[in-house]
Amino acid sequence: MTVGLDTRLREVLGKKTADTLAEGLGLETAGDLLGHYPFRYAQRGERTDLASLGIGDDVTVAAQVRAAVKKTFTPRSGKSRGRGRGELLEVIVADEAGRSLTLTFFNQGWRSKELVAGRWGLFAGKVAQFRGRLQLNSPQYQLLAEDAEDPGSAIEEFAGTLIPVYPATAEMPTWNVAKAVHTVLGLVPSPPDPLPAPLRERLGLLDYGTALHQIHRPDSHEYLGAAKKRLKWQEALVMQTVLVRRKAASAGEAADPYPEGGAILDAFDARLPFALTAGQEQVGAEIAAELAREHPMHRLLQGDVGSGKTLVALRAMLQVVAHGGQAALLAPTEVLAAQHHRSIAEMLGDLADGGQLGAPTEATQVVLLTGSATAAQRRPVLDAVRTGTAGIVIGTHALLYDGVDFANLGLVVVDEQHRFGVEQRDALRAKAKKPPHTLVMTATPIPRTVAMTVYGDLETSRLTELPAGRSPIATHVVPYTDQRWMHRTWSRIREEAAAGRQAYVVCPRVGGDDTEDPGTNEKRPPLAVTDIVEELRANQLSGLRLGLLHGRLDPEEKDRVMRAYAAGDIDVLVATTVIEVGVNVPNATAMVVLDAERFGISQLHQLRGRVGRGSHAGLCLLVSEAFEGTPARERLDAVASTTDGFALAELDLEQRREGDVLGAAQSGMKSHVKLLSLLKDADIIAASRAEATALVEADPQLERFPGFAALVDDLAADRGEFLEKG
Ligand code: ADP
Ligand code: MG
């Protein structure tokens, strides 16, 4: 039998092992197993810092046996008294730093023969605590060879200095994974190399077989480094080739052109009460020119909160409407969709009165479609969308449903892209007869490497300045435990209200029945809006008009509250992060964020963008229990120290897990990107982008490199069936 990466593990490993690998770790083929990389490498003599182990964690640690003691054990429970009497073996192991951990074994005294002082081993189990000491009860373990050169000694598997530690399960501890990997590596010593050979040679990358061997059983740190580099290159190049090909394919598609200008856009521009910022002018011109082409636009518009993206989008929509097309605006929440609808209708004035008596001839209709609309409310809206009388259609996910048919969808605008996957963007695009133009707007500043990966198939524009007349936001961290500061915080809110302005109070949690299980970490649950609003009403902010907003209110109530707040009928809005994106009340000047350390950096930056949108200075107070010097407090200090959204986004990325970054935007990428770090491998990503572009230009179908083409097709398919639609 020839064994390849496609061979099923059942055919090369024992049935039991193969089944456990499949069930516990989802590994079915030789290729799956060889792609299951160690997540770290233990070393004899390493400092694991046993003291930092968390109770309840499943761990695998490298440690040295220090002592073994046998004790008699009498169970306390009456039932088994007499019968369950037995022997308890306690083994003390320690790491190089001298921190120790107790292992306990019941009625397995024979183990003291092998667990002798001085031996190093890997020990795996769940961390428990007994009388203040950390212990592993009946751990699984594997002793390491006495020394690397000692052929007769215990486990050949661990003769190397770097011991692979795999993501594992109780049934399949790391050393059994290692054993299976060893077997399979022996059967598939040199799998076909998917990387184009000329590129691999030019860049001096290890061949595939060597790289796989060295990532699993490294001969040295140098080899491990070279193996990682080679495998990262493969991940990056495949990913970039998918994106470059997608971009090339859509550049070749035919779209309806919408010439620049047009009656409704000109009428709108003529009544705009302010001048466009230089950035709005420039980006607006780019977009206008692209809409006029016969190929679909795919553009990402980045701009900090309040930079005026919506206006840019509206002008693009009007250009399309002016020439008989329709534009759809997809918003992430009902609150935002309703707000867009309101503010766009307001900005348009009678230009939104299309079909009504006395409206200007160039006027159109602006409709709102959300999931909460009743069938009776939807019918006229759906009609207007189908017949084309509605030029601008604003909505949530409800726009994606079957039964929403457009007469002539020419432009899709997606607001706050990070809430939507590529699949949704494409589902809406699929509703158009020809590929529509697409504009994606995001207020989350995106670091360069992320833009190149997650949004690698889009052109990007940035709005870097805020419209004139915007006031800076001052941000301060307030220690929750400091009475004086807290008192000052609430009196600042009262002062704002007394001056006729408004404020937000933000909490991490809704409250009521959603209490999180605080689990073993014994932290109190995050503060909840439903509790805080009562407390503030009764005490700190008594006499002020308080409103409550969170995601579990029904949409009509949400809308009612937002309207009341926008109209100035509410002084202080106590809310969860539903107010995070896009909410625009220029009279709101102050924000208090409670339990601020529970929010991410970018999230806090977004939140504070809700204040200081008018001509008065904005104030944001981040209330937290985090002590000075802790990472949590440092994040808050960072937010307080700068209003540069891009700098904060880079910081945020450092603190998040890679998978979260990629996974949020593109589900399929996750399983293909195992080693590549968006943050640390910026060089590889940028270089592979250039290589991918050259490859695709020279050979669009990648006919010269079928092995590589297969990987590219796999990833493209995993990214969702919508991708190649249209
Ligand atoms: P974003 O969507 O980027 O957060 P918006 O488009 O909502 O920002 O703009 C925020 C506010 O600024 C809106 O009230 C908008 O009318 C106003 N605005 C937009 N462009 C300008 C400009 N050039 N000059 C003055 N105000 C502007
Ligand atoms: Mg906005």
mmCIF file with all atom_site columns, C-alpha atoms in Angstrom, residues 292-438:
data_model
loop_
_atom_site.group_PDB
_atom_site.id
_atom_site.type_symbol
_atom_site.label_atom_id
_atom_site.label_alt_id
_atom_site.label_comp_id
_atom_site.label_asym_id
_atom_site.label_entity_id
_atom_site.label_seq_id
_atom_site.pdbx_PDB_ins_code
_atom_site.Cartn_x
_atom_site.Cartn_y
_atom_site.Cartn_z
_atom_site.occupancy
_atom_site.B_iso_or_equiv
_atom_site.pdbx_formal_charge
_atom_site.auth_seq_id
_atom_site.auth_comp_id
_atom_site.auth_asym_id
_atom_site.auth_atom_id
_atom_site.pdbx_PDB_model_num
ATOM 1   C CA . ALA A 1 292 ? -18.818 54.932 -13.518 1.00 0.00 ? 292 ALA A CA 1
ATOM 2   C CA . ARG A 1 293 ? -16.775 51.946 -14.692 1.00 0.00 ? 293 ARG A CA 1
ATOM 3   C CA . GLU A 1 294 ? -18.093 48.763 -16.216 1.00 0.00 ? 294 GLU A CA 1
ATOM 4   C CA . HIS A 1 295 ? -16.492 46.592 -13.542 1.00 0.00 ? 295 HIS A CA 1
ATOM 5   C CA . PRO A 1 296 ? -17.729 46.258 -9.998  1.00 0.00 ? 296 PRO A CA 1
ATOM 6   C CA . MET A 1 297 ? -16.151 48.389 -7.299  1.00 0.00 ? 297 MET A CA 1
ATOM 7   C CA . HIS A 1 298 ? -14.962 46.523 -4.180  1.00 0.00 ? 298 HIS A CA 1
ATOM 8   C CA . ARG A 1 299 ? -13.864 49.131 -1.735  1.00 0.00 ? 299 ARG A CA 1
ATOM 9   C CA . LEU A 1 300 ? -13.261 49.291 1.971   1.00 0.00 ? 300 LEU A CA 1
ATOM 10  C CA . LEU A 1 301 ? -13.760 52.703 3.547   1.00 0.00 ? 301 LEU A CA 1
ATOM 11  C CA . GLN A 1 302 ? -12.033 53.076 6.873   1.00 0.00 ? 302 GLN A CA 1
ATOM 12  C CA . GLY A 1 303 ? -12.526 56.079 9.055   1.00 0.00 ? 303 GLY A CA 1
ATOM 13  C CA . ASP A 1 304 ? -12.688 56.763 12.716  1.00 0.00 ? 304 ASP A CA 1
ATOM 14  C CA . VAL A 1 305 ? -16.067 57.274 14.292  1.00 0.00 ? 305 VAL A CA 1
ATOM 15  C CA . GLY A 1 306 ? -17.485 60.612 13.268  1.00 0.00 ? 306 GLY A CA 1
ATOM 16  C CA . SER A 1 307 ? -15.207 61.033 10.277  1.00 0.00 ? 307 SER A CA 1
ATOM 17  C CA . GLY A 1 308 ? -18.197 61.310 7.973   1.00 0.00 ? 308 GLY A CA 1
ATOM 18  C CA . LYS A 1 309 ? -18.294 57.923 6.246   1.00 0.00 ? 309 LYS A CA 1
ATOM 19  C CA . THR A 1 310 ? -22.067 57.826 6.087   1.00 0.00 ? 310 THR A CA 1
ATOM 20  C CA . LEU A 1 311 ? -22.156 60.994 4.055   1.00 0.00 ? 311 LEU A CA 1
ATOM 21  C CA . VAL A 1 312 ? -19.630 59.561 1.610   1.00 0.00 ? 312 VAL A CA 1
ATOM 22  C CA . ALA A 1 313 ? -21.774 56.439 1.292   1.00 0.00 ? 313 ALA A CA 1
ATOM 23  C CA . LEU A 1 314 ? -24.958 58.425 0.807   1.00 0.00 ? 314 LEU A CA 1
ATOM 24  C CA . ARG A 1 315 ? -23.419 60.420 -2.027  1.00 0.00 ? 315 ARG A CA 1
ATOM 25  C CA . ALA A 1 316 ? -22.384 57.155 -3.692  1.00 0.00 ? 316 ALA A CA 1
ATOM 26  C CA . MET A 1 317 ? -25.924 55.828 -3.299  1.00 0.00 ? 317 MET A CA 1
ATOM 27  C CA . LEU A 1 318 ? -27.358 58.963 -4.862  1.00 0.00 ? 318 LEU A CA 1
ATOM 28  C CA . GLN A 1 319 ? -25.067 58.619 -7.886  1.00 0.00 ? 319 GLN A CA 1
ATOM 29  C CA . VAL A 1 320 ? -26.487 55.138 -8.462  1.00 0.00 ? 320 VAL A CA 1
ATOM 30  C CA . VAL A 1 321 ? -30.076 56.218 -7.839  1.00 0.00 ? 321 VAL A CA 1
ATOM 31  C CA . ALA A 1 322 ? -29.651 59.148 -10.228 1.00 0.00 ? 322 ALA A CA 1
ATOM 32  C CA . HIS A 1 323 ? -29.104 56.684 -13.058 1.00 0.00 ? 323 HIS A CA 1
ATOM 33  C CA . GLY A 1 324 ? -31.913 54.255 -12.300 1.00 0.00 ? 324 GLY A CA 1
ATOM 34  C CA . GLY A 1 325 ? -30.151 51.891 -9.905  1.00 0.00 ? 325 GLY A CA 1
ATOM 35  C CA . GLN A 1 326 ? -30.983 50.959 -6.324  1.00 0.00 ? 326 GLN A CA 1
ATOM 36  C CA . ALA A 1 327 ? -28.664 51.056 -3.333  1.00 0.00 ? 327 ALA A CA 1
ATOM 37  C CA . ALA A 1 328 ? -28.889 48.847 -0.246  1.00 0.00 ? 328 ALA A CA 1
ATOM 38  C CA . LEU A 1 329 ? -27.356 49.762 3.088   1.00 0.00 ? 329 LEU A CA 1
ATOM 39  C CA . LEU A 1 330 ? -26.773 46.808 5.409   1.00 0.00 ? 330 LEU A CA 1
ATOM 40  C CA . ALA A 1 331 ? -26.432 47.692 9.109   1.00 0.00 ? 331 ALA A CA 1
ATOM 41  C CA . PRO A 1 332 ? -25.484 45.324 11.935  1.00 0.00 ? 332 PRO A CA 1
ATOM 42  C CA . THR A 1 333 ? -28.309 46.132 14.372  1.00 0.00 ? 333 THR A CA 1
ATOM 43  C CA . GLU A 1 334 ? -31.889 47.353 14.273  1.00 0.00 ? 334 GLU A CA 1
ATOM 44  C CA . VAL A 1 335 ? -30.945 50.442 16.243  1.00 0.00 ? 335 VAL A CA 1
ATOM 45  C CA . LEU A 1 336 ? -28.353 51.394 13.645  1.00 0.00 ? 336 LEU A CA 1
ATOM 46  C CA . ALA A 1 337 ? -30.547 50.580 10.694  1.00 0.00 ? 337 ALA A CA 1
ATOM 47  C CA . ALA A 1 338 ? -33.324 52.734 12.145  1.00 0.00 ? 338 ALA A CA 1
ATOM 48  C CA . GLN A 1 339 ? -30.898 55.538 12.868  1.00 0.00 ? 339 GLN A CA 1
ATOM 49  C CA . HIS A 1 340 ? -29.443 55.441 9.362   1.00 0.00 ? 340 HIS A CA 1
ATOM 50  C CA . HIS A 1 341 ? -32.946 55.506 7.978   1.00 0.00 ? 341 HIS A CA 1
ATOM 51  C CA . ARG A 1 342 ? -33.862 58.496 10.082  1.00 0.00 ? 342 ARG A CA 1
ATOM 52  C CA . SER A 1 343 ? -30.718 60.498 9.431   1.00 0.00 ? 343 SER A CA 1
ATOM 53  C CA . ILE A 1 344 ? -30.602 59.745 5.714   1.00 0.00 ? 344 ILE A CA 1
ATOM 54  C CA . ALA A 1 345 ? -34.244 60.703 5.298   1.00 0.00 ? 345 ALA A CA 1
ATOM 55  C CA . GLU A 1 346 ? -33.518 63.858 7.252   1.00 0.00 ? 346 GLU A CA 1
ATOM 56  C CA . MET A 1 347 ? -30.449 64.775 5.209   1.00 0.00 ? 347 MET A CA 1
ATOM 57  C CA . LEU A 1 348 ? -32.379 64.207 1.985   1.00 0.00 ? 348 LEU A CA 1
ATOM 58  C CA . GLY A 1 349 ? -35.406 66.242 3.038   1.00 0.00 ? 349 GLY A CA 1
ATOM 59  C CA . ASP A 1 350 ? -37.973 66.287 0.222   1.00 0.00 ? 350 ASP A CA 1
ATOM 60  C CA . LEU A 1 351 ? -35.505 64.430 -2.004  1.00 0.00 ? 351 LEU A CA 1
ATOM 61  C CA . ALA A 1 352 ? -36.735 61.368 -0.071  1.00 0.00 ? 352 ALA A CA 1
ATOM 62  C CA . ASP A 1 353 ? -40.391 62.071 -0.874  1.00 0.00 ? 353 ASP A CA 1
ATOM 63  C CA . GLY A 1 354 ? -40.357 60.271 -4.218  1.00 0.00 ? 354 GLY A CA 1
ATOM 64  C CA . GLY A 1 355 ? -43.845 59.461 -5.497  1.00 0.00 ? 355 GLY A CA 1
ATOM 65  C CA . GLN A 1 356 ? -45.495 62.089 -3.312  1.00 0.00 ? 356 GLN A CA 1
ATOM 66  C CA . LEU A 1 357 ? -47.330 65.087 -4.642  1.00 0.00 ? 357 LEU A CA 1
ATOM 67  C CA . GLY A 1 358 ? -45.106 68.139 -4.884  1.00 0.00 ? 358 GLY A CA 1
ATOM 68  C CA . ALA A 1 359 ? -41.824 66.290 -4.452  1.00 0.00 ? 359 ALA A CA 1
ATOM 69  C CA . PRO A 1 360 ? -38.939 67.310 -6.714  1.00 0.00 ? 360 PRO A CA 1
ATOM 70  C CA . THR A 1 361 ? -38.844 65.217 -9.878  1.00 0.00 ? 361 THR A CA 1
ATOM 71  C CA . GLU A 1 362 ? -35.457 63.760 -8.996  1.00 0.00 ? 362 GLU A CA 1
ATOM 72  C CA . ALA A 1 363 ? -36.684 62.548 -5.555  1.00 0.00 ? 363 ALA A CA 1
ATOM 73  C CA . THR A 1 364 ? -36.567 58.883 -4.557  1.00 0.00 ? 364 THR A CA 1
ATOM 74  C CA . GLN A 1 365 ? -37.940 56.764 -1.699  1.00 0.00 ? 365 GLN A CA 1
ATOM 75  C CA . VAL A 1 366 ? -35.943 55.594 1.280   1.00 0.00 ? 366 VAL A CA 1
ATOM 76  C CA . VAL A 1 367 ? -37.284 52.468 2.986   1.00 0.00 ? 367 VAL A CA 1
ATOM 77  C CA . LEU A 1 368 ? -36.361 50.514 6.109   1.00 0.00 ? 368 LEU A CA 1
ATOM 78  C CA . LEU A 1 369 ? -36.546 46.738 6.349   1.00 0.00 ? 369 LEU A CA 1
ATOM 79  C CA . THR A 1 370 ? -35.765 44.957 9.599   1.00 0.00 ? 370 THR A CA 1
ATOM 80  C CA . GLY A 1 371 ? -36.566 41.542 11.045  1.00 0.00 ? 371 GLY A CA 1
ATOM 81  C CA . SER A 1 372 ? -39.068 42.880 13.509  1.00 0.00 ? 372 SER A CA 1
ATOM 82  C CA . ALA A 1 373 ? -41.401 44.367 10.887  1.00 0.00 ? 373 ALA A CA 1
ATOM 83  C CA . THR A 1 374 ? -44.776 42.625 10.713  1.00 0.00 ? 374 THR A CA 1
ATOM 84  C CA . ALA A 1 375 ? -45.970 41.017 7.499   1.00 0.00 ? 375 ALA A CA 1
ATOM 85  C CA . ALA A 1 376 ? -48.354 43.907 6.946   1.00 0.00 ? 376 ALA A CA 1
ATOM 86  C CA . GLN A 1 377 ? -45.571 46.439 7.435   1.00 0.00 ? 377 GLN A CA 1
ATOM 87  C CA . ARG A 1 378 ? -43.251 44.550 5.121   1.00 0.00 ? 378 ARG A CA 1
ATOM 88  C CA . ARG A 1 379 ? -45.589 44.215 2.177   1.00 0.00 ? 379 ARG A CA 1
ATOM 89  C CA . PRO A 1 380 ? -45.490 47.817 0.905   1.00 0.00 ? 380 PRO A CA 1
ATOM 90  C CA . VAL A 1 381 ? -41.752 47.965 1.592   1.00 0.00 ? 381 VAL A CA 1
ATOM 91  C CA . LEU A 1 382 ? -41.094 44.772 -0.363  1.00 0.00 ? 382 LEU A CA 1
ATOM 92  C CA . ASP A 1 383 ? -43.236 46.116 -3.195  1.00 0.00 ? 383 ASP A CA 1
ATOM 93  C CA . ALA A 1 384 ? -41.266 49.330 -3.314  1.00 0.00 ? 384 ALA A CA 1
ATOM 94  C CA . VAL A 1 385 ? -38.025 47.337 -3.399  1.00 0.00 ? 385 VAL A CA 1
ATOM 95  C CA . ARG A 1 386 ? -39.274 45.005 -6.110  1.00 0.00 ? 386 ARG A CA 1
ATOM 96  C CA . THR A 1 387 ? -40.713 47.679 -8.369  1.00 0.00 ? 387 THR A CA 1
ATOM 97  C CA . GLY A 1 388 ? -37.775 49.991 -7.867  1.00 0.00 ? 388 GLY A CA 1
ATOM 98  C CA . THR A 1 389 ? -39.690 52.959 -6.468  1.00 0.00 ? 389 THR A CA 1
ATOM 99  C CA . ALA A 1 390 ? -37.450 52.698 -3.405  1.00 0.00 ? 390 ALA A CA 1
ATOM 100 C CA . GLY A 1 391 ? -34.040 53.893 -4.535  1.00 0.00 ? 391 GLY A CA 1
ATOM 101 C CA . ILE A 1 392 ? -32.424 53.476 -1.136  1.00 0.00 ? 392 ILE A CA 1
ATOM 102 C CA . VAL A 1 393 ? -33.144 50.384 0.965   1.00 0.00 ? 393 VAL A CA 1
ATOM 103 C CA . ILE A 1 394 ? -31.798 50.325 4.497   1.00 0.00 ? 394 ILE A CA 1
ATOM 104 C CA . GLY A 1 395 ? -31.940 47.263 6.715   1.00 0.00 ? 395 GLY A CA 1
ATOM 105 C CA . THR A 1 396 ? -30.426 44.567 8.840   1.00 0.00 ? 396 THR A CA 1
ATOM 106 C CA . HIS A 1 397 ? -29.906 40.911 8.026   1.00 0.00 ? 397 HIS A CA 1
ATOM 107 C CA . ALA A 1 398 ? -33.532 40.926 6.997   1.00 0.00 ? 398 ALA A CA 1
ATOM 108 C CA . LEU A 1 399 ? -32.330 42.295 3.650   1.00 0.00 ? 399 LEU A CA 1
ATOM 109 C CA . LEU A 1 400 ? -30.660 38.955 2.998   1.00 0.00 ? 400 LEU A CA 1
ATOM 110 C CA . TYR A 1 401 ? -33.811 36.876 3.313   1.00 0.00 ? 401 TYR A CA 1
ATOM 111 C CA . ASP A 1 402 ? -35.569 35.190 0.466   1.00 0.00 ? 402 ASP A CA 1
ATOM 112 C CA . GLY A 1 403 ? -38.487 37.225 -0.770  1.00 0.00 ? 403 GLY A CA 1
ATOM 113 C CA . VAL A 1 404 ? -36.529 40.464 -0.763  1.00 0.00 ? 404 VAL A CA 1
ATOM 114 C CA . ASP A 1 405 ? -36.191 41.120 -4.485  1.00 0.00 ? 405 ASP A CA 1
ATOM 115 C CA . PHE A 1 406 ? -34.627 44.174 -5.986  1.00 0.00 ? 406 PHE A CA 1
ATOM 116 C CA . ALA A 1 407 ? -35.653 45.734 -9.307  1.00 0.00 ? 407 ALA A CA 1
ATOM 117 C CA . ASN A 1 408 ? -32.097 46.796 -10.037 1.00 0.00 ? 408 ASN A CA 1
ATOM 118 C CA . LEU A 1 409 ? -29.603 46.585 -7.208  1.00 0.00 ? 409 LEU A CA 1
ATOM 119 C CA . GLY A 1 410 ? -26.538 48.542 -8.282  1.00 0.00 ? 410 GLY A CA 1
ATOM 120 C CA . LEU A 1 411 ? -24.690 49.303 -5.043  1.00 0.00 ? 411 LEU A CA 1
ATOM 121 C CA . VAL A 1 412 ? -24.343 47.453 -1.754  1.00 0.00 ? 412 VAL A CA 1
ATOM 122 C CA . VAL A 1 413 ? -23.060 49.432 1.215   1.00 0.00 ? 413 VAL A CA 1
ATOM 123 C CA . VAL A 1 414 ? -22.128 47.410 4.285   1.00 0.00 ? 414 VAL A CA 1
ATOM 124 C CA . ASP A 1 415 ? -21.777 49.395 7.497   1.00 0.00 ? 415 ASP A CA 1
ATOM 125 C CA . GLU A 1 416 ? -19.424 48.199 10.213  1.00 0.00 ? 416 GLU A CA 1
ATOM 126 C CA . GLN A 1 417 ? -18.087 45.220 8.363   1.00 0.00 ? 417 GLN A CA 1
ATOM 127 C CA . HIS A 1 418 ? -16.564 43.530 11.388  1.00 0.00 ? 418 HIS A CA 1
ATOM 128 C CA . ARG A 1 419 ? -20.023 42.408 12.398  1.00 0.00 ? 419 ARG A CA 1
ATOM 129 C CA . PHE A 1 420 ? -20.624 40.672 9.087   1.00 0.00 ? 420 PHE A CA 1
ATOM 130 C CA . GLY A 1 421 ? -18.902 37.783 7.429   1.00 0.00 ? 421 GLY A CA 1
ATOM 131 C CA . VAL A 1 422 ? -17.885 37.707 3.819   1.00 0.00 ? 422 VAL A CA 1
ATOM 132 C CA . GLU A 1 423 ? -20.740 35.272 3.314   1.00 0.00 ? 423 GLU A CA 1
ATOM 133 C CA . GLN A 1 424 ? -23.345 37.872 4.208   1.00 0.00 ? 424 GLN A CA 1
ATOM 134 C CA . ARG A 1 425 ? -21.781 40.520 2.051   1.00 0.00 ? 425 ARG A CA 1
ATOM 135 C CA . ASP A 1 426 ? -21.935 38.040 -0.792  1.00 0.00 ? 426 ASP A CA 1
ATOM 136 C CA . ALA A 1 427 ? -25.475 36.886 -0.043  1.00 0.00 ? 427 ALA A CA 1
ATOM 137 C CA . LEU A 1 428 ? -26.685 40.415 -0.612  1.00 0.00 ? 428 LEU A CA 1
ATOM 138 C CA . ARG A 1 429 ? -24.561 40.807 -3.694  1.00 0.00 ? 429 ARG A CA 1
ATOM 139 C CA . ALA A 1 430 ? -26.181 37.665 -5.063  1.00 0.00 ? 430 ALA A CA 1
ATOM 140 C CA . LYS A 1 431 ? -29.527 39.475 -5.128  1.00 0.00 ? 431 LYS A CA 1
ATOM 141 C CA . ALA A 1 432 ? -28.351 41.645 -7.970  1.00 0.00 ? 432 ALA A CA 1
ATOM 142 C CA . LYS A 1 433 ? -28.658 40.591 -11.595 1.00 0.00 ? 433 LYS A CA 1
ATOM 143 C CA . LYS A 1 434 ? -25.157 41.724 -12.401 1.00 0.00 ? 434 LYS A CA 1
ATOM 144 C CA . PRO A 1 435 ? -22.433 41.979 -9.761  1.00 0.00 ? 435 PRO A CA 1
ATOM 145 C CA . PRO A 1 436 ? -23.202 45.209 -7.903  1.00 0.00 ? 436 PRO A CA 1
ATOM 146 C CA . HIS A 1 437 ? -20.662 47.729 -6.738  1.00 0.00 ? 437 HIS A CA 1
ATOM 147 C CA . THR A 1 438 ? -19.731 47.198 -3.099  1.00 0.00 ? 438 THR A CA 1
#
